[in-house]
Amino acid sequence: MPALPQHPAHDDLRRRWAATVTAATGHVPDASSPGPDRYADELLRRWAEPQRRYHTTDHLVAVLDRVDTLAEYADDVHLVRLAAWFHDAVYLPERSTNEERSARLAERALTELGVDRARTDEVSRLVLLTRTHAAGDDDANGMVLCDADLAILASPPDGYERYAAAVREEYGFVPDDAYRAGRTEVLRRLLGLPGLFRTPYGQRRWEEAARRNMAGELERLRKS
C-alpha cells in the first residue's frame, strides 16, 4: 500500500498518543510489549484515507483539542482521549457499522498495549456512544467526548459551510434528493434535543451558535 502524505501535526500527534497510552496503562512500555508508535502510525494512516473529506486527521486534531478544553468535566480524560483516537478510526461513508468496527479495533489494540479490561471496555463504550451522542446525565466521560465531537456545529458561519460541504463530499455517491432528505432528518433530530451540549462549557460557548448554524443549513436545504 503506497504511503499517504503525512499531516502537518503528525509528529505531535504521535507524541500525544504515546503520552495518552502511558497515562492509561500507568507504565511506560518496555521492550517486551508492543510500543505505542506502531499503533499511532496505523491510526494516523486510517485517518488519512482518501475517502474521507470531513472525518480526516484535521477532525481528529480538533476533537482531541476540544477534549483538552473540556478535560475538567471528565471522570478519566485519558480514556476520553483514547476514545477520540478510535471513534472514527474505521470510516466508510457507505457503511452503517463504522462505530462498531472502530470499537472492536480499540478493544484489540488497547488489550495488546496493556490497557486493563475495565478501561478498554470504557473506551469501547465511548466509541459506540458516538452513534447517537446521547450521553446519560451521569456519564461525564460521554458528555465530554460527545461535546468535543459536536463542537464543529458551533463553528463561525464560513467554517460551518466548509464542514457541511465536506460532509456532502463524503456522501457524494448519494443522489441529491436522498441526501437532502437524510441530512434534513439528522439536523431536525439534533435540533429537537433539549440540549446539544451537556458540559457547562459546551452549553455556554457552543449551544446557541450550533443551533443557529443548523437552522441555516436546514433553510438552505429546503430552498434547494
Coordinates of C-alpha atoms in Angstrom, one line a residue:
M1 CA 0.0 0.0 0.0
P2 CA 1.5 3.4 -1.0
A3 CA 2.4 5.8 1.8
L4 CA -0.1 8.6 2.4
P5 CA 1.0 12.2 2.9
Q6 CA 1.8 13.0 6.5
H7 CA -0.4 15.5 8.3
P8 CA 1.5 18.6 9.5
A9 CA 0.7 17.6 13.1
H10 CA 1.9 14.0 12.5
D11 CA 4.8 14.1 15.0
D12 CA 2.9 16.0 17.6
L13 CA 0.0 13.5 17.3
R14 CA 2.4 10.6 17.8
R15 CA 3.7 12.2 21.0
R16 CA 0.2 12.9 22.2
W17 CA -0.8 9.3 21.5
A18 CA 2.2 7.9 23.4
A19 CA 1.5 10.1 26.4
T20 CA -2.1 9.0 26.5
V21 CA -1.3 5.3 26.3
T22 CA 1.3 5.7 29.1
A23 CA -1.3 7.5 31.3
A24 CA -4.0 4.9 30.6
T25 CA -1.7 1.9 31.3
G26 CA 0.1 3.5 34.2
H27 CA 3.5 2.5 32.9
V28 CA 6.0 3.2 30.1
P29 CA 6.0 0.3 27.6
D30 CA 9.2 -1.8 27.8
A31 CA 10.9 -4.0 25.1
S32 CA 8.7 -7.0 25.9
S33 CA 5.4 -5.2 25.0
P34 CA 4.3 -3.6 21.7
G35 CA 5.3 0.1 21.6
P36 CA 2.6 2.7 21.1
D37 CA 4.3 4.1 17.9
R38 CA 3.1 1.3 15.7
Y39 CA -0.5 1.9 16.7
A40 CA -0.1 5.6 16.3
D41 CA 1.1 5.1 12.7
E42 CA -1.7 2.7 11.9
L43 CA -4.4 5.1 13.3
L44 CA -2.9 8.1 11.5
R45 CA -2.9 6.1 8.3
R46 CA -6.6 5.3 8.8
W47 CA -7.4 8.9 9.5
A48 CA -5.7 9.9 6.2
E49 CA -7.6 7.5 4.0
P50 CA -8.7 9.1 0.6
Q51 CA -12.4 8.5 1.0
R52 CA -12.5 11.0 3.9
R53 CA -13.5 14.6 3.4
Y54 CA -14.6 15.7 6.9
H55 CA -13.7 12.7 9.1
T56 CA -10.0 13.4 8.5
T57 CA -6.9 13.9 10.6
D58 CA -8.0 17.6 11.0
H59 CA -11.1 16.3 12.7
L60 CA -9.1 14.1 15.0
V61 CA -6.9 17.1 16.0
A62 CA -10.0 19.2 16.6
V63 CA -11.7 16.6 18.8
L64 CA -8.5 16.0 20.8
D65 CA -8.1 19.7 21.3
R66 CA -11.7 20.1 22.4
V67 CA -11.3 17.2 24.8
D68 CA -8.4 19.1 26.3
T69 CA -10.6 22.1 26.7
L70 CA -13.3 20.1 28.5
A71 CA -10.9 17.9 30.5
E72 CA -12.1 19.2 33.9
Y73 CA -15.5 17.7 33.3
A74 CA -14.3 14.1 32.6
D75 CA -14.0 11.3 35.1
D76 CA -11.0 9.9 33.2
V77 CA -9.8 12.2 30.5
H78 CA -7.2 9.8 29.3
L79 CA -9.9 7.3 28.3
V80 CA -11.8 10.0 26.6
R81 CA -8.7 10.9 24.6
L82 CA -8.3 7.2 23.6
A83 CA -11.9 7.1 22.5
A84 CA -11.3 10.3 20.4
W85 CA -8.5 8.5 18.6
F86 CA -10.6 5.5 17.8
H87 CA -14.1 7.0 17.4
D88 CA -13.9 7.3 13.5
A89 CA -10.8 5.1 13.0
V90 CA -12.9 2.9 10.8
Y91 CA -14.8 5.1 8.4
L92 CA -16.5 4.1 5.2
P93 CA -19.4 6.5 4.4
E94 CA -21.5 3.8 2.7
R95 CA -21.4 1.6 5.8
S96 CA -23.5 1.7 8.9
T97 CA -21.2 -0.3 11.1
N98 CA -18.3 2.1 11.4
E99 CA -18.7 2.7 15.2
E100 CA -18.9 -1.0 15.9
R101 CA -15.8 -1.8 13.9
S102 CA -14.0 1.2 15.4
A103 CA -14.9 -0.1 18.9
R104 CA -13.6 -3.6 18.1
L105 CA -10.4 -2.1 16.7
A106 CA -10.0 -0.2 20.0
E107 CA -10.5 -3.4 22.0
R108 CA -7.8 -5.3 20.1
A109 CA -5.2 -2.5 20.1
L110 CA -5.7 -1.5 23.8
T111 CA -5.6 -5.0 25.0
E112 CA -2.3 -5.6 23.2
L113 CA -1.0 -2.3 24.6
G114 CA -1.7 -3.5 28.2
V115 CA -4.7 -1.3 29.0
D116 CA -6.8 -3.2 31.5
R117 CA -10.1 -4.7 30.7
A118 CA -12.3 -2.2 32.6
R119 CA -10.6 0.8 30.9
T120 CA -10.6 -0.9 27.5
D121 CA -14.4 -1.6 27.9
E122 CA -14.9 2.1 28.8
V123 CA -13.1 3.3 25.6
S124 CA -15.2 0.8 23.5
R125 CA -18.4 2.1 25.1
L126 CA -17.5 5.7 24.4
V127 CA -16.7 4.9 20.8
L128 CA -20.1 3.3 20.4
L129 CA -21.8 6.3 22.1
T130 CA -20.8 8.5 19.1
R131 CA -23.5 6.7 17.1
T132 CA -26.2 8.7 18.9
H133 CA -24.3 11.3 21.1
A134 CA -26.9 10.6 23.8
A135 CA -24.8 10.6 26.9
G136 CA -26.7 10.0 30.2
D137 CA -26.8 12.5 33.0
D138 CA -24.3 10.5 35.0
D139 CA -21.9 9.9 32.1
A140 CA -19.2 12.5 32.5
N141 CA -16.8 10.9 30.0
G142 CA -19.5 10.5 27.5
M143 CA -20.6 14.1 27.8
V144 CA -17.0 15.3 27.2
L145 CA -16.5 13.1 24.1
C146 CA -19.9 13.9 22.6
D147 CA -19.5 17.7 23.1
A148 CA -16.0 17.6 21.6
D149 CA -17.3 15.7 18.6
L150 CA -20.2 18.0 18.0
A151 CA -18.4 21.3 18.6
I152 CA -17.8 21.7 14.9
L153 CA -21.5 22.6 14.7
A154 CA -20.7 25.8 16.5
S155 CA -18.1 27.0 14.0
P156 CA -18.2 30.5 12.6
P157 CA -20.6 30.6 9.6
D158 CA -17.9 30.1 6.9
G159 CA -16.3 27.2 8.9
Y160 CA -19.7 25.6 9.2
E161 CA -20.3 25.9 5.5
R162 CA -17.0 24.2 4.8
Y163 CA -18.0 21.4 7.3
A164 CA -21.3 20.9 5.6
A165 CA -19.7 20.8 2.1
A166 CA -17.2 18.3 3.3
V167 CA -19.9 16.0 4.7
R168 CA -21.7 16.3 1.4
E169 CA -18.5 15.3 -0.5
E170 CA -18.1 12.2 1.7
Y171 CA -21.6 11.2 0.6
G172 CA -21.1 12.1 -3.0
F173 CA -22.4 8.6 -4.0
V174 CA -25.9 9.6 -2.6
P175 CA -28.3 11.3 -5.0
D176 CA -29.2 14.9 -4.2
D177 CA -32.8 14.3 -3.2
A178 CA -31.9 11.4 -1.0
Y179 CA -29.1 13.3 0.6
R180 CA -31.3 16.3 1.3
A181 CA -33.9 14.1 2.9
G182 CA -31.3 12.3 5.1
R183 CA -29.5 15.4 6.1
T184 CA -32.7 17.1 7.0
E185 CA -33.7 14.3 9.2
V186 CA -30.3 14.4 11.0
L187 CA -30.5 18.1 11.6
R188 CA -34.1 18.1 12.8
R189 CA -33.2 15.3 15.2
L190 CA -30.4 17.3 16.7
L191 CA -32.4 20.5 16.8
G192 CA -35.1 18.6 18.6
L193 CA -32.8 17.7 21.5
P194 CA -33.3 19.7 24.7
G195 CA -29.6 20.5 24.6
L196 CA -26.9 19.6 22.0
F197 CA -24.2 20.1 24.6
R198 CA -24.0 18.6 28.0
T199 CA -21.0 20.1 29.7
P200 CA -21.3 23.6 31.2
Y201 CA -18.6 24.9 28.8
G202 CA -20.4 23.5 25.7
Q203 CA -23.7 24.8 26.8
R204 CA -22.3 28.3 27.4
R205 CA -20.0 28.6 24.4
W206 CA -21.4 26.3 21.7
E207 CA -25.1 25.7 22.0
E208 CA -26.5 29.0 20.5
A209 CA -24.1 29.1 17.6
A210 CA -24.7 25.4 16.7
R211 CA -28.4 25.8 16.7
R212 CA -28.2 28.9 14.5
N213 CA -25.9 27.2 12.0
M214 CA -28.1 24.1 11.8
A215 CA -31.2 26.1 11.3
G216 CA -29.5 28.0 8.5
E217 CA -28.5 24.7 6.8
L218 CA -32.0 23.4 7.1
E219 CA -33.3 26.5 5.4
R220 CA -30.7 26.2 2.6
L221 CA -31.7 22.5 2.1
R222 CA -35.4 23.5 1.9
K223 CA -34.7 26.1 -0.7
S224 CA -32.6 23.8 -2.8

